[in-house]
Short mmCIF file of C-alpha atoms and ligand atoms in Angstrom, two decimals:
data_model
loop_
_atom_site.label_atom_id
_atom_site.label_comp_id
_atom_site.label_asym_id
_atom_site.label_seq_id
_atom_site.Cartn_x
_atom_site.Cartn_y
_atom_site.Cartn_z
CA MET A 1 9.19 13.64 -19.20
CA SER A 2 12.77 13.00 -18.14
CA GLU A 3 14.26 9.58 -17.54
CA ILE A 4 13.28 8.54 -13.63
CA GLU A 5 16.37 7.71 -11.53
CA THR A 6 15.34 8.92 -8.00
CA ILE A 7 12.30 8.16 -6.47
CA GLY A 8 10.86 9.77 -3.42
CA VAL A 9 8.75 7.32 -1.32
CA LEU A 10 6.73 9.06 1.12
CA GLY A 11 5.64 6.96 4.22
CA ALA A 12 8.40 4.49 5.59
CA GLY A 13 5.54 2.04 6.95
CA GLN A 14 4.90 -1.47 5.51
CA MET A 15 3.77 -0.34 2.08
CA GLY A 16 6.24 2.44 1.78
CA GLY A 17 9.16 0.26 3.00
CA GLY A 18 8.04 -2.47 0.62
CA ILE A 19 7.95 -0.06 -2.25
CA ALA A 20 11.47 1.42 -1.44
CA ARG A 21 12.90 -1.95 -1.17
CA VAL A 22 11.44 -3.06 -4.64
CA ALA A 23 12.52 0.19 -6.41
CA ALA A 24 16.26 0.03 -4.92
CA ALA A 25 16.59 -3.47 -5.78
CA THR A 26 15.70 -2.79 -9.33
CA GLY A 27 18.25 0.04 -9.63
CA PHE A 28 16.54 3.49 -8.44
CA ARG A 29 17.88 5.58 -5.91
CA VAL A 30 15.37 6.02 -3.22
CA LEU A 31 14.68 8.76 -0.77
CA LEU A 32 12.69 7.15 1.96
CA ALA A 33 10.69 9.91 3.62
CA ASP A 34 8.70 9.86 6.82
CA ARG A 35 7.65 12.75 9.45
CA ASP A 36 10.74 12.32 11.43
CA GLN A 37 14.40 10.88 10.78
CA ALA A 38 13.89 8.09 13.43
CA THR A 39 10.81 6.61 11.58
CA ALA A 40 12.42 6.86 8.14
CA GLU A 41 15.80 5.13 9.74
CA ALA A 42 13.27 2.45 11.19
CA GLY A 43 11.87 1.97 7.60
CA LYS A 44 15.40 1.38 6.31
CA ALA A 45 16.12 -1.09 9.22
CA LYS A 46 13.19 -3.35 8.52
CA ILE A 47 14.37 -3.52 4.78
CA ALA A 48 17.92 -4.23 5.81
CA LYS A 49 16.62 -7.17 8.14
CA ALA A 50 14.52 -8.57 5.31
CA LEU A 51 17.60 -8.62 2.93
CA GLY A 52 19.54 -10.24 5.51
CA ARG A 53 17.28 -13.16 5.84
CA LEU A 54 17.33 -13.38 1.88
CA VAL A 55 21.11 -13.54 2.27
CA GLU A 56 20.94 -16.35 4.89
CA LYS A 57 18.39 -18.09 2.72
CA GLY A 58 20.92 -17.81 -0.15
CA LYS A 59 18.62 -16.02 -2.35
CA ILE A 60 20.67 -13.02 -2.72
CA ASP A 61 24.51 -12.44 -2.07
CA ASP A 62 26.03 -9.67 0.37
CA GLY A 63 26.86 -7.60 -2.64
CA VAL A 64 23.20 -7.29 -3.81
CA ARG A 65 22.04 -6.76 -0.35
CA ASN A 66 24.57 -4.03 0.14
CA ALA A 67 24.05 -2.37 -3.16
CA THR A 68 20.27 -2.26 -2.56
CA LEU A 69 20.61 -0.74 0.70
CA ASP A 70 23.06 1.71 -0.51
CA ARG A 71 20.45 3.16 -2.78
CA ILE A 72 18.03 3.92 -0.21
CA GLU A 73 18.46 7.04 1.85
CA PRO A 74 16.10 7.81 4.95
CA VAL A 75 15.24 11.29 4.99
CA THR A 76 12.79 13.67 6.91
CA GLY A 77 9.64 15.29 5.42
CA ILE A 78 8.50 16.20 2.25
CA GLU A 79 10.93 19.05 1.78
CA ALA A 80 13.65 16.51 1.44
CA LEU A 81 12.08 15.07 -1.65
CA SER A 82 12.74 18.30 -3.96
CA VAL A 83 15.43 16.39 -5.82
CA ALA A 84 13.36 13.52 -6.62
CA ASP A 85 12.17 12.73 -10.41
CA MET A 86 9.10 11.38 -8.99
CA ALA A 87 7.10 10.58 -5.84
CA ILE A 88 5.03 7.55 -4.58
CA GLU A 89 3.05 8.60 -1.75
CA ALA A 90 2.43 5.46 0.75
CA ALA A 91 0.94 7.25 3.99
CA SER A 92 -1.93 6.14 6.02
CA GLU A 93 -5.39 5.79 4.23
CA ASN A 94 -6.83 9.05 5.15
CA ILE A 95 -8.44 11.36 2.73
CA ASP A 96 -7.65 14.78 4.33
CA LEU A 97 -4.03 13.52 4.98
CA LYS A 98 -3.50 12.62 1.38
CA LYS A 99 -5.14 15.74 0.33
CA THR A 100 -2.51 17.84 2.27
CA LEU A 101 0.54 15.60 1.16
CA PHE A 102 -0.22 15.93 -2.38
CA ARG A 103 -0.65 19.95 -2.11
CA ARG A 104 2.75 19.88 -0.40
CA LEU A 105 4.43 17.24 -3.00
CA ASP A 106 3.19 19.56 -5.53
CA GLU A 107 4.80 22.53 -4.05
CA VAL A 108 8.04 20.75 -3.49
CA LEU A 109 8.97 18.45 -6.29
CA PRO A 110 10.21 19.70 -9.62
CA ALA A 111 7.08 20.83 -11.87
CA GLY A 112 7.91 17.86 -14.32
CA ALA A 113 7.92 15.54 -11.73
CA LEU A 114 5.32 12.65 -11.74
CA LEU A 115 3.20 12.37 -8.23
CA ALA A 116 1.78 8.94 -7.84
CA SER A 117 -0.35 7.58 -4.60
CA ASN A 118 -0.37 4.15 -3.49
CA THR A 119 -3.99 4.67 -2.10
CA SER A 120 -6.09 1.47 -1.85
CA SER A 121 -9.29 3.42 -2.47
CA ILE A 122 -9.18 7.16 -2.74
CA SER A 123 -9.95 8.98 -5.82
CA ILE A 124 -6.88 9.95 -7.85
CA THR A 125 -8.87 12.82 -9.74
CA LEU A 126 -9.46 14.26 -6.15
CA LEU A 127 -5.82 14.05 -5.34
CA GLY A 128 -4.66 15.38 -8.65
CA ALA A 129 -7.23 18.40 -8.12
CA GLN A 130 -4.85 19.50 -5.14
CA THR A 131 -2.08 20.23 -7.59
CA ASN A 132 -1.15 22.31 -10.21
CA ARG A 133 -0.12 19.15 -12.34
CA PRO A 134 -3.25 17.01 -12.24
CA GLU A 135 -1.90 15.48 -15.53
CA ARG A 136 0.98 13.97 -13.70
CA VAL A 137 -0.79 12.59 -11.01
CA ILE A 138 -1.61 8.95 -11.06
CA GLY A 139 -2.37 5.90 -8.90
CA MET A 140 0.29 3.05 -8.36
CA HIS A 141 -1.33 0.59 -6.10
CA PHE A 142 1.10 -2.19 -4.90
CA MET A 143 -0.16 -5.18 -2.99
CA ASN A 144 0.99 -6.38 0.37
CA PRO A 145 3.64 -7.80 0.77
CA VAL A 146 5.02 -5.76 -2.07
CA PRO A 147 8.47 -7.71 -2.69
CA VAL A 148 6.08 -10.94 -3.37
CA MET A 149 3.00 -9.77 -4.96
CA LYS A 150 3.43 -9.18 -8.69
CA LEU A 151 0.53 -6.83 -9.27
CA VAL A 152 0.34 -3.00 -9.67
CA GLU A 153 -3.00 -1.69 -10.17
CA VAL A 154 -2.55 1.59 -12.05
CA ILE A 155 -5.41 4.01 -11.87
CA ARG A 156 -5.90 7.08 -14.12
CA GLY A 157 -7.61 10.34 -12.77
CA LEU A 158 -9.79 12.16 -15.47
CA PRO A 159 -6.83 14.56 -16.17
CA THR A 160 -4.07 12.16 -16.16
CA SER A 161 -2.12 12.41 -19.34
CA ASP A 162 -1.12 9.49 -21.87
CA GLU A 163 2.50 10.26 -20.93
CA THR A 164 2.13 9.90 -17.32
CA TYR A 165 0.25 6.79 -17.78
CA ALA A 166 2.79 5.50 -20.22
CA THR A 167 5.71 6.34 -17.85
CA THR A 168 3.84 4.64 -14.90
CA LEU A 169 3.69 1.35 -16.85
CA SER A 170 7.13 1.19 -17.84
CA LEU A 171 8.21 2.12 -14.20
CA ALA A 172 6.17 -0.64 -12.68
CA GLU A 173 7.44 -3.15 -15.28
CA LYS A 174 11.15 -1.91 -14.55
CA MET A 175 10.29 -2.81 -10.77
CA GLY A 176 9.50 -6.13 -12.07
CA LYS A 177 5.67 -5.84 -11.54
CA THR A 178 2.62 -6.73 -13.74
CA CYS A 179 0.06 -3.85 -14.27
CA ILE A 180 -3.68 -3.83 -14.55
CA THR A 181 -5.54 -0.62 -15.31
CA SER A 182 -8.53 0.42 -13.12
CA LYS A 183 -10.81 3.39 -13.51
CA ASP A 184 -10.90 5.93 -11.08
CA SER A 185 -13.94 4.32 -8.90
CA PRO A 186 -13.82 3.69 -5.10
CA GLY A 187 -11.54 0.98 -4.18
CA PHE A 188 -10.68 0.54 -7.89
CA ILE A 189 -10.68 -3.20 -9.09
CA VAL A 190 -8.73 -5.18 -6.57
CA ASN A 191 -10.24 -3.72 -3.21
CA ARG A 192 -13.68 -3.50 -4.69
CA ILE A 193 -13.47 -7.38 -4.90
CA LEU A 194 -11.33 -7.93 -1.55
CA ILE A 195 -12.75 -5.53 1.05
CA PRO A 196 -16.32 -6.99 0.73
CA LEU A 197 -14.87 -10.44 0.94
CA LEU A 198 -12.83 -9.66 4.10
CA ASN A 199 -15.68 -7.56 5.59
CA GLU A 200 -18.04 -10.82 5.08
CA ALA A 201 -15.64 -13.02 6.88
CA CYS A 202 -16.02 -10.13 9.84
CA PHE A 203 -19.75 -10.72 9.77
CA ALA A 204 -19.30 -14.58 9.86
CA LEU A 205 -17.35 -14.22 12.83
CA GLN A 206 -19.47 -11.56 14.52
CA GLU A 207 -22.47 -13.88 13.87
CA GLY A 208 -20.91 -16.90 15.23
CA LEU A 209 -20.83 -19.13 12.24
CA GLY A 210 -17.53 -20.35 13.19
CA THR A 211 -14.19 -19.68 14.97
CA ALA A 212 -11.68 -17.29 13.15
CA GLU A 213 -9.50 -20.44 12.49
CA ASP A 214 -12.86 -22.04 10.95
CA ILE A 215 -13.40 -19.20 8.88
CA ASP A 216 -9.71 -18.94 7.63
CA THR A 217 -9.36 -22.64 7.24
CA GLY A 218 -12.58 -22.62 5.16
CA ALA A 219 -11.05 -20.00 2.76
CA LYS A 220 -7.52 -21.71 2.53
CA LEU A 221 -8.75 -25.56 2.28
CA GLY A 222 -11.99 -24.91 0.73
CA LEU A 223 -10.95 -22.26 -1.79
CA ASN A 224 -7.31 -22.54 -2.06
CA HIS A 225 -6.46 -19.14 -0.91
CA PRO A 226 -3.00 -18.58 0.32
CA MET A 227 -4.25 -17.02 3.39
CA GLY A 228 -7.74 -16.85 5.16
CA PRO A 229 -9.64 -13.67 5.04
CA LEU A 230 -9.12 -12.80 8.73
CA GLU A 231 -5.32 -13.37 8.75
CA LEU A 232 -5.03 -11.47 5.48
CA ALA A 233 -6.99 -8.58 7.19
CA ASP A 234 -4.51 -8.66 10.08
CA LEU A 235 -1.81 -8.62 7.46
CA ILE A 236 -3.15 -5.67 5.68
CA GLY A 237 -4.11 -3.69 8.98
CA LEU A 238 -7.66 -3.64 10.40
CA ASP A 239 -7.58 0.16 10.43
CA THR A 240 -6.61 0.24 6.55
CA CYS A 241 -9.26 -2.41 6.07
CA LEU A 242 -11.87 -0.28 7.81
CA ALA A 243 -10.90 2.86 5.99
CA ILE A 244 -11.34 1.35 2.69
CA ALA A 245 -14.70 -0.42 3.66
CA ASP A 246 -15.91 3.13 4.69
CA VAL A 247 -14.88 4.71 1.52
CA LEU A 248 -16.73 2.15 -0.49
CA HIS A 249 -19.80 2.33 1.69
CA ARG A 250 -19.88 6.25 1.42
CA GLU A 251 -18.88 6.74 -2.18
CA LEU A 252 -20.89 3.84 -3.63
CA GLY A 253 -23.89 4.71 -1.36
CA ASP A 254 -24.89 0.97 -0.98
CA ASP A 255 -25.39 -0.38 2.52
CA LYS A 256 -24.03 -3.94 1.33
CA TYR A 257 -20.71 -2.15 1.99
CA ARG A 258 -21.00 -1.37 5.51
CA ALA A 259 -18.29 -2.41 7.74
CA ALA A 260 -19.12 -5.21 10.43
CA ASN A 261 -19.18 -3.70 13.83
CA ILE A 262 -16.63 -6.35 14.95
CA LEU A 263 -13.83 -4.82 12.59
CA ARG A 264 -14.71 -1.25 13.90
CA MET A 265 -14.52 -2.23 17.48
CA HIS A 266 -11.19 -4.00 16.63
CA VAL A 267 -9.66 -0.69 15.38
CA ALA A 268 -11.29 1.33 18.19
CA ALA A 269 -9.47 -1.08 20.74
CA GLY A 270 -6.32 -0.31 18.87
CA TRP A 271 -6.08 -4.16 17.58
CA LEU A 272 -5.07 -3.16 14.11
CA GLY A 273 -3.40 -6.56 13.17
CA ARG A 274 0.14 -7.92 13.08
CA LYS A 275 1.49 -4.59 13.35
CA THR A 276 0.18 -3.92 17.03
CA GLY A 277 0.80 -7.36 17.83
CA ARG A 278 -3.01 -8.22 18.11
CA GLY A 279 -5.90 -8.29 15.61
CA PHE A 280 -8.49 -11.21 14.82
CA TYR A 281 -5.19 -13.32 16.15
CA ASP A 282 -2.66 -12.52 18.93
CA TYR A 283 0.78 -12.24 17.46
CA ARG A 284 2.48 -11.39 20.94
CA GLY A 285 5.02 -13.94 21.59
CA ARG A 286 5.18 -15.40 17.91
N1 CAA B 301 7.91 -9.41 2.83
C1 CAA B 301 8.64 -10.06 1.95
N2 CAA B 301 8.60 -11.09 1.65
C2 CAA B 301 7.79 -11.99 2.09
C3 CAA B 301 6.70 -11.68 3.19
C4 CAA B 301 6.90 -10.23 3.72
N3 CAA B 301 5.97 -9.63 4.51
N4 CAA B 301 6.03 -12.68 3.72
C5 CAA B 301 6.36 -13.87 2.90
N5 CAA B 301 7.44 -13.42 2.10
C6 CAA B 301 8.18 -14.29 1.16
C7 CAA B 301 9.02 -15.36 1.84
O1 CAA B 301 10.27 -14.71 2.19
C8 CAA B 301 8.91 -16.44 0.85
O2 CAA B 301 9.98 -16.16 0.04
P1 CAA B 301 10.84 -17.23 -0.67
O3 CAA B 301 9.79 -18.32 -1.23
O4 CAA B 301 11.68 -16.68 -1.66
O5 CAA B 301 11.49 -18.09 0.47
C9 CAA B 301 7.60 -16.29 0.09
O6 CAA B 301 7.13 -14.84 0.62
C10 CAA B 301 6.53 -17.28 0.65
O7 CAA B 301 6.59 -17.06 2.07
P2 CAA B 301 6.24 -18.13 3.28
O8 CAA B 301 6.79 -19.54 2.57
O9 CAA B 301 6.67 -17.86 4.48
O10 CAA B 301 4.64 -18.35 3.57
P3 CAA B 301 3.55 -18.46 2.24
O11 CAA B 301 3.95 -19.22 1.34
O12 CAA B 301 2.41 -18.90 3.15
O13 CAA B 301 3.10 -17.12 1.52
C11 CAA B 301 2.21 -15.01 1.39
C12 CAA B 301 3.09 -15.90 2.11
C13 CAA B 301 3.18 -14.64 0.30
C14 CAA B 301 2.01 -13.83 2.31
C15 CAA B 301 1.07 -15.79 0.85
O14 CAA B 301 0.26 -15.99 2.20
C16 CAA B 301 0.03 -15.02 0.27
O15 CAA B 301 0.22 -14.53 -0.94
N6 CAA B 301 -1.00 -14.18 0.93
C17 CAA B 301 -1.98 -13.50 0.41
C18 CAA B 301 -1.43 -12.02 0.26
C19 CAA B 301 -2.48 -11.03 -0.42
O16 CAA B 301 -3.34 -11.24 -0.80
N7 CAA B 301 -1.99 -9.76 -0.68
C20 CAA B 301 -2.61 -8.80 -0.98
C21 CAA B 301 -3.32 -7.87 0.02
S1 CAA B 301 -4.44 -6.79 -0.65
C22 CAA B 301 -3.55 -5.44 -0.66
O17 CAA B 301 -2.36 -5.43 -0.54
C23 CAA B 301 -4.34 -4.25 -1.22
C24 CAA B 301 -4.78 -3.12 -0.56
O18 CAA B 301 -5.03 -2.19 -0.70
C25 CAA B 301 -5.61 -3.77 0.86
#
């Protein structure tokens, strides 16, 4: 496998933008792709804003900000990733969508390129099976907010080669991250633990055990969690939390993983958390 210089990040949302920012900050050239140019450009604009705040705080200088931004090129569609040495897919947590994207990535990227998914719960073996290079398909699960969180969870599909695994570990390390390795099992390690916790907080709210503030303060002051479970769910996105909960329930076949109705109803209402201005909390005007 040749040296990775150019990384195609597919999806310019919250996770894709974070991955692009960290990759560019650590010296990689990044093609930040989304369905249309305006979305890809908006993803880069958010990164520019965040880097601007770091300059204001004196954490980085103008030179670092500009060099990082210069390494990020917003592009339209998967076709634009044909020159990438690898792709990191960071689209929505939807099995059919990701299967289609992996088929297209396989058609477009050079035969030797590695294809990684930032999926939070979907089988890497299944995504690899959409391609003619399952040995070069791997899970690279970043945490939100990507620039702050140190972890990358690496998931090997059944056919993932030792070379792909070693390259991915070394790439994550170059990006300043620490890796854990998980078996290809629904939710892997982190979300197998986290989503039942967040979902249980939703049940607690649904059953009126306390207010959202009581529940979150309980976790913050009683358990020393940096954020309460409901505000963390709002940060992750309630649609993403629900999608993962549904994967855990369906694939593990145990009713203990069933999503709380209050979570499902928030998603049905379009109250998806911070990104829509309203979730368990109201962010409008904040
Ligand atoms: N993007 C980039 N940087 C951010 C950020 C963001 N969205 N939010 C905060 N930061 C930075 C701040 O700039 C600040 O940096 P400096 O210390 O260099 O100034 C630092 O993080 C701390 O921020 P704050 O002081 O504003 O706030 P805080 O101390 O409360 O920390 C937090 C914010 C880091 C988000 C913290 O609350 C936290 O760790 N929360 C838990 C996050 C978590 O559990 N993430 C995992 C989610 S699960 C997941 O991602 C997997 C999945 O598949 C669902």
